[in-house]
C-alpha positions as MATLAB code, in Angstrom:
seq = 'DNPSGQLVEVSFDSDESLSTIDVSGDGNAPLNESDFSESGNATTGFTYNATLSDNADGTFNATLDMATDAAGNDGATGQNDSVTVDTAAPTVENPTPAEGANVSDASQNYTVDISDATSGVNNSSISVTVSDADGTVLDSVTTSDGNVSFDGTTLTVDGQTYADGQVTVDVNVDDNAGNSATEFSSSFTVDTTSPTAVVNSPTGVTVQSGETVTVDYNATDTNFDEARVIVDNGPDNDIINRTVAEGNSTIDINPSSTDGTYDVRLVVTDAAGNTAQDTNADAITVDATAPTVDDPTPADGATVADASQNYTVNISDATSGVNNSTIAVTVEDADGIVLNGATTSDGNVSFDGT';
ca = [
      41.925    6.076    5.268;
      41.087    7.520    1.774;
      44.564    8.392    0.659;
      44.695   10.844   -2.303;
      44.407    9.412   -5.857;
      43.222    5.888   -4.608;
      47.018    4.802   -5.170;
      48.216    2.008   -2.398;
      52.217    1.833   -1.955;
      54.076   -0.546   -0.189;
      57.593    1.214    1.604;
      60.189   -0.022    4.042;
      63.355    0.724    4.299;
      66.720   -1.561    4.537;
      70.306   -0.588    5.802;
      71.597   -2.500    2.706;
      70.770   -2.729   -0.920;
      68.788   -6.049   -1.658;
      69.237   -8.215   -4.188;
      65.547  -10.409   -3.618;
      62.560   -8.963   -2.027;
      59.230  -11.458   -1.997;
      55.899   -9.147   -0.540;
      52.373  -10.954   -0.281;
      49.385   -9.145    0.465;
      46.263   -7.924   -1.859;
      46.044   -6.093   -4.778;
      48.741   -6.088   -6.842;
      50.295   -8.580   -4.761;
      53.012  -10.478   -4.837;
      55.507   -8.062   -5.465;
      59.187   -8.872   -5.992;
      62.338   -6.484   -6.471;
      61.480   -5.852  -10.069;
      58.317   -4.004   -9.194;
      59.772   -1.896   -6.470;
      62.596    1.204   -6.822;
      65.164    1.351   -4.763;
      66.396    4.609   -3.452;
      69.466    6.045   -0.847;
      72.787    4.792   -0.391;
      74.830    2.737    1.753;
      75.564    5.522    3.905;
      71.936    6.857    4.435;
      70.260    3.278    4.001;
      67.442    2.467    1.407;
      64.161    3.074    0.554;
      62.008    0.710   -1.536;
      58.771    1.628   -3.575;
      56.148   -0.182   -5.179;
      52.626    0.244   -6.029;
      50.036   -2.284   -3.956;
      47.314   -0.809   -5.269;
      45.523    1.774   -8.152;
      42.117    2.805   -8.248;
      40.104    0.421   -5.946;
      38.670    0.835   -2.662;
      39.206   -1.724    0.085;
      41.668   -2.945    2.759;
      44.857   -3.636    1.450;
      46.797   -5.497    3.448;
      51.040   -5.954    2.806;
      53.682   -8.563    4.350;
      57.662   -8.708    3.897;
      58.103  -12.406    3.454;
      62.082  -12.037    2.169;
      64.228   -9.411    2.120;
      68.239  -10.683    0.882;
      71.162   -8.959    0.244;
      73.826  -10.210   -2.283;
      75.009  -12.989    0.407;
      71.805  -14.251    0.696;
      71.100  -13.201    3.939;
      67.368  -12.415    4.863;
      66.601   -9.938    6.670;
      62.306   -9.905    6.423;
      60.702  -10.959    9.982;
      57.316  -10.884    8.649;
      56.670   -7.025    8.994;
      53.426   -6.303    7.855;
      50.767   -3.054    7.601;
      47.202   -2.232    6.015;
      45.800    0.693    4.930;
      41.689    0.960    3.762;
      40.912    2.765    0.927;
      37.371    4.431    0.537;
      36.371    6.804   -1.691;
      32.497    5.942   -1.953;
      29.912    7.864    0.254;
      27.364    5.849    1.717;
      24.456    4.665    0.027;
      20.340    5.694    0.995;
      17.771    3.821    0.033;
      14.554    1.873    0.453;
      12.442    4.156    2.309;
       9.372    3.096    3.973;
       6.885    4.299    3.219;
       8.288    4.790   -0.078;
       8.507    7.213   -2.447;
       4.985    8.579   -3.238;
       3.455    6.311   -0.769;
       0.016    7.483    0.950;
      -0.473    6.014    4.550;
      -3.563    6.840    6.865;
      -2.091    6.661   10.183;
      -0.822   10.192   10.995;
       2.061    8.758   13.460;
       3.499    6.628   10.722;
       6.864    5.843   11.627;
       9.949    5.954    8.451;
      12.792    3.898    7.691;
      15.373    4.277    5.394;
      18.498    1.588    4.844;
      22.106    3.257    5.432;
      25.254    1.053    4.494;
      29.007    1.856    3.141;
      30.796   -1.367    2.334;
      34.226   -0.404    3.050;
      34.671    2.664    6.439;
      30.985    2.145    7.785;
      28.397    4.472    8.431;
      29.632    7.498   10.667;
      26.841    7.690   13.276;
      26.911   10.603   14.522;
      27.150   12.241   11.178;
      23.758   11.744   10.461;
      21.443   14.031   10.135;
      17.533   14.470    9.366;
      14.831   17.022    8.760;
      11.168   16.234    8.526;
       8.392   18.537    7.009;
       4.447   18.000    6.686;
       2.221   20.243    5.405;
       2.068   22.269    8.304;
       5.849   23.389    8.564;
       9.401   22.036    9.800;
       8.969   18.540   12.375;
      12.449   17.852   12.955;
      14.935   20.309   11.941;
      18.444   18.892   11.367;
      18.232   16.191   14.051;
      20.792   13.668   15.200;
      20.421   10.053   16.660;
      21.314   11.785   20.059;
      17.547   12.796   19.702;
      14.854   10.215   21.355;
      12.957   10.349   17.883;
      15.497    9.285   15.654;
      17.641    5.705   15.662;
      19.953    4.305   13.782;
      20.930    0.388   14.184;
      23.798   -0.133   11.952;
      21.897   -0.264    9.038;
      17.723    0.909    9.632;
      17.403    4.458   10.320;
      13.871    5.179   11.924;
      12.175    8.232   12.815;
       9.111    7.458   14.956;
       6.886    9.508   17.873;
       6.001   12.073   15.646;
       2.218   13.027   14.505;
       1.686   14.687   11.029;
      -0.942   16.544    9.456;
      -2.497   15.474    6.161;
      -0.692   16.189    3.209;
       2.903   15.562    2.001;
       5.382   14.312    4.187;
       8.906   15.023    3.434;
      12.143   13.347    5.210;
      15.426   14.563    4.180;
      18.785   12.438    5.578;
      22.501   13.574    5.500;
      25.642   11.111    6.728;
      29.139   10.372    6.107;
      30.959    7.800    6.226;
      34.006    6.873    8.641;
      36.458    8.134    5.709;
      34.470   11.500    5.529;
      32.649   10.617    2.037;
      29.785   12.981    2.121;
      26.393   11.229    0.632;
      24.267   13.463   -1.664;
      21.396   14.536    0.437;
      18.761   11.590    0.384;
      14.802   12.786    0.141;
      11.656   11.153   -0.012;
       7.826   12.012    0.442;
       4.678    9.927    1.155;
       1.153   11.699    1.841;
      -0.500   11.362    5.095;
      -4.349   10.826    4.587;
      -6.413   10.314    7.628;
      -9.847   11.521    6.093;
     -12.245    9.071    4.768;
     -14.124    9.180    1.470;
     -17.503   10.510    0.829;
     -20.495    7.397    0.256;
     -23.954    7.946   -0.245;
     -26.582    5.835   -1.632;
     -29.164    8.780   -2.672;
     -31.559    5.730   -4.496;
     -33.276    3.494   -4.974;
     -35.281    3.141   -1.393;
     -38.120    0.912   -1.531;
     -38.524   -0.006   -5.103;
     -40.148   -3.033   -6.084;
     -39.367   -4.013   -9.477;
     -40.350   -7.613  -12.052;
     -37.645  -10.208  -12.757;
     -35.072   -8.272  -15.147;
     -36.238   -5.137  -14.981;
     -33.015   -2.335  -14.943;
     -33.097   -0.061  -11.484;
     -30.719    2.915  -11.451;
     -28.859    3.304   -8.619;
     -27.656    7.169   -7.596;
     -24.618    7.129   -6.002;
     -21.965    9.829   -4.591;
     -18.538    8.431   -4.078;
     -15.769   11.369   -3.743;
     -12.144   11.476   -2.332;
      -9.585   14.268   -2.945;
      -7.436   11.082   -3.297;
      -9.505    8.829   -4.404;
      -8.622    4.702   -5.809;
     -11.902    2.937   -6.031;
     -15.368    2.717   -5.790;
     -18.080   -0.334   -5.787;
     -21.890   -0.762   -6.097;
     -22.919   -4.136   -3.856;
     -25.944   -5.806   -4.512;
     -27.026   -8.461   -1.751;
     -29.588  -10.278    0.042;
     -27.363  -11.202    2.894;
     -23.931  -11.731    4.556;
     -21.254  -12.818    1.803;
     -24.250  -13.274   -0.370;
     -23.469  -10.416   -3.081;
     -25.952  -10.062   -5.932;
     -23.733   -7.747   -7.886;
     -20.685   -6.455   -7.310;
     -19.304   -3.571   -9.946;
     -16.608   -1.042   -9.904;
     -18.048    2.069  -10.458;
     -16.843    5.997  -11.557;
     -15.990    8.520   -9.027;
     -17.656   11.410   -8.429;
     -21.788   12.117   -8.544;
     -22.994    9.474  -10.941;
     -25.684    7.249  -11.603;
     -24.950    2.990  -12.696;
     -28.261    1.096  -14.060;
     -28.371   -2.188  -13.135;
     -30.815   -5.695  -13.446;
     -30.987   -7.021   -9.450;
     -31.874  -10.242  -10.031;
     -34.433  -13.204  -11.352;
     -34.979  -14.404   -7.709;
     -37.416  -12.760   -5.642;
     -36.696  -11.231   -2.325;
     -35.564   -8.234   -0.862;
     -31.769   -6.326   -1.543;
     -29.601   -4.141   -0.242;
     -27.766   -1.533   -2.409;
     -24.188   -0.746   -0.946;
     -22.053    1.830   -2.109;
     -18.582    1.153   -0.707;
     -15.309    3.715   -1.324;
     -11.464    3.130   -0.631;
      -8.922    5.856   -1.036;
      -5.324    5.552   -1.843;
      -4.442    5.486    1.885;
      -6.956    2.580    2.457;
      -9.333    4.568    4.094;
     -12.928    2.979    3.367;
     -16.624    4.647    3.833;
     -19.299    2.885    3.135;
     -23.213    3.663    2.961;
     -26.308    0.912    2.471;
     -30.040    1.416    1.836;
     -31.402   -1.767    3.490;
     -34.443   -3.276    1.592;
     -33.386   -0.931   -1.197;
     -34.889   -3.331   -3.720;
     -37.826   -5.906   -3.862;
     -37.924   -8.280   -6.919;
     -41.238   -9.895   -7.444;
     -41.722  -12.208  -10.814;
     -44.754  -14.233   -8.993;
     -48.059  -13.166   -9.188;
     -50.397  -13.121   -6.218;
     -52.258  -16.200   -5.108;
     -56.078  -16.482   -5.338;
     -57.363  -19.576   -3.853;
     -59.855  -20.875   -1.299;
     -63.780  -19.201   -2.131;
     -66.562  -19.712   -0.128;
     -68.767  -21.025   -1.361;
     -66.199  -23.330   -2.913;
     -66.269  -23.860   -6.577;
     -69.248  -25.795   -7.749;
     -71.067  -25.421   -4.180;
     -75.088  -25.155   -3.878;
     -76.443  -23.136   -1.463;
     -79.968  -22.009   -0.216;
     -79.339  -18.239    0.713;
     -79.726  -15.659   -1.998;
     -77.809  -13.366   -0.212;
     -74.875  -15.807    0.453;
     -71.653  -13.436    0.830;
     -68.559  -14.576   -1.177;
     -64.989  -15.055   -0.232;
     -61.562  -15.733   -1.437;
     -57.934  -15.504    0.010;
     -55.333  -13.364   -1.816;
     -51.727  -13.357   -0.884;
     -48.279  -12.089   -2.249;
     -45.260  -13.355   -0.127;
     -42.851  -10.864   -1.938;
     -44.513   -7.730   -2.552;
     -47.548   -8.141   -0.868;
     -51.186   -7.313   -2.931;
     -51.936   -4.173   -4.139;
     -55.338   -3.338   -2.938;
     -56.139   -0.778   -5.722;
     -55.600   -3.489   -8.308;
     -58.247   -5.668   -7.261;
     -61.408   -5.926   -9.547;
     -64.487   -8.413   -9.160;
     -67.267   -9.401  -11.595;
     -69.981  -11.196  -10.522;
     -72.872  -12.562  -12.590;
     -76.244  -14.843  -11.844;
     -78.836  -16.441  -13.978;
     -80.320  -12.809  -14.847;
     -77.203  -11.191  -15.506;
     -74.361   -9.266  -14.586;
     -74.315   -8.222  -10.887;
     -71.033   -6.475  -10.212;
     -68.877   -5.571  -13.226;
     -65.250   -4.822  -12.369;
     -66.191   -3.554   -8.805;
     -63.264   -2.431   -6.853;
     -62.532   -2.289   -3.391;
     -63.642    1.521   -3.345;
     -67.055   -0.154   -4.121;
     -69.402   -0.791   -0.897;
     -70.011   -4.271   -1.985;
     -66.587   -5.154   -2.575;
     -63.624   -5.049    0.467;
     -60.241   -6.530    1.478;
     -58.552   -6.960    4.074;
     -55.486   -7.923    3.189;
     -55.506  -11.739    3.117;
];
């Protein structure tokens, strides 16, 4: 394997000088007598040499099909030989996790592909060093270590628990011809820490249709990827789903034109896939409908005989409720104003919620 200069020669000996030579095989074959040089003499014998391949890797075969003397006698009996040329180092590629990747699993397995097309990978030459944020985890271990294995195509490093931070894996390997690959090094980042997600406000605000609400939030992570503010009034019923900036910040929203109560949720995701969320339930109430005032007693247009007749009327609001402090009552009889804008703080006006 790996002959010097990648020059592959065909050489054979004969006890007579040959007139005709025919060699089949790879590379420059077929070869005939014009391709061979002859040395020696009738006393010591003759040696024939020709170049089968120049500057190419691979396995080369040669078979002597004809070797005749001047009288036409053929001494070839299909003699053959082969040689493998390998000057290329193994290829190490396709690490998983990929270079620069972020992962959330502290026990992440690592794999990388190793191949050598000509002489094959020398399993016993594989050496792996792994370090994380706390230092060296594996120091030049081989496939005889229980945490490192090679199935002929893929090298696997498993059974490790890494500290949060960068993990670097260095791989050294030779092929069976002795060519050494340049040390392969790749890194990924372990991040098992969830982001910070906090909705500071709103909390229990009531707004009319189209009114703007400010959401105050905190979305942070050292490995930040994305944050979203979501407003919904039930599972799978998002009214707003908007990407927002990292940090302590605010965003103005118009919740909905439909009466109802809405949750405000913040979902934060980091580059490793860790997710955190915070929800302010019933944070916003949208109420675009005025209270209902109905069913007066005495009824409208009625005639009563009691000069001290009490008066009642029903007041309701299905969404945000009735604001007691806004009730104002004016009463007028035949002599003029009896009550003028009286509120529930007046002893003659009361409201029990209905």
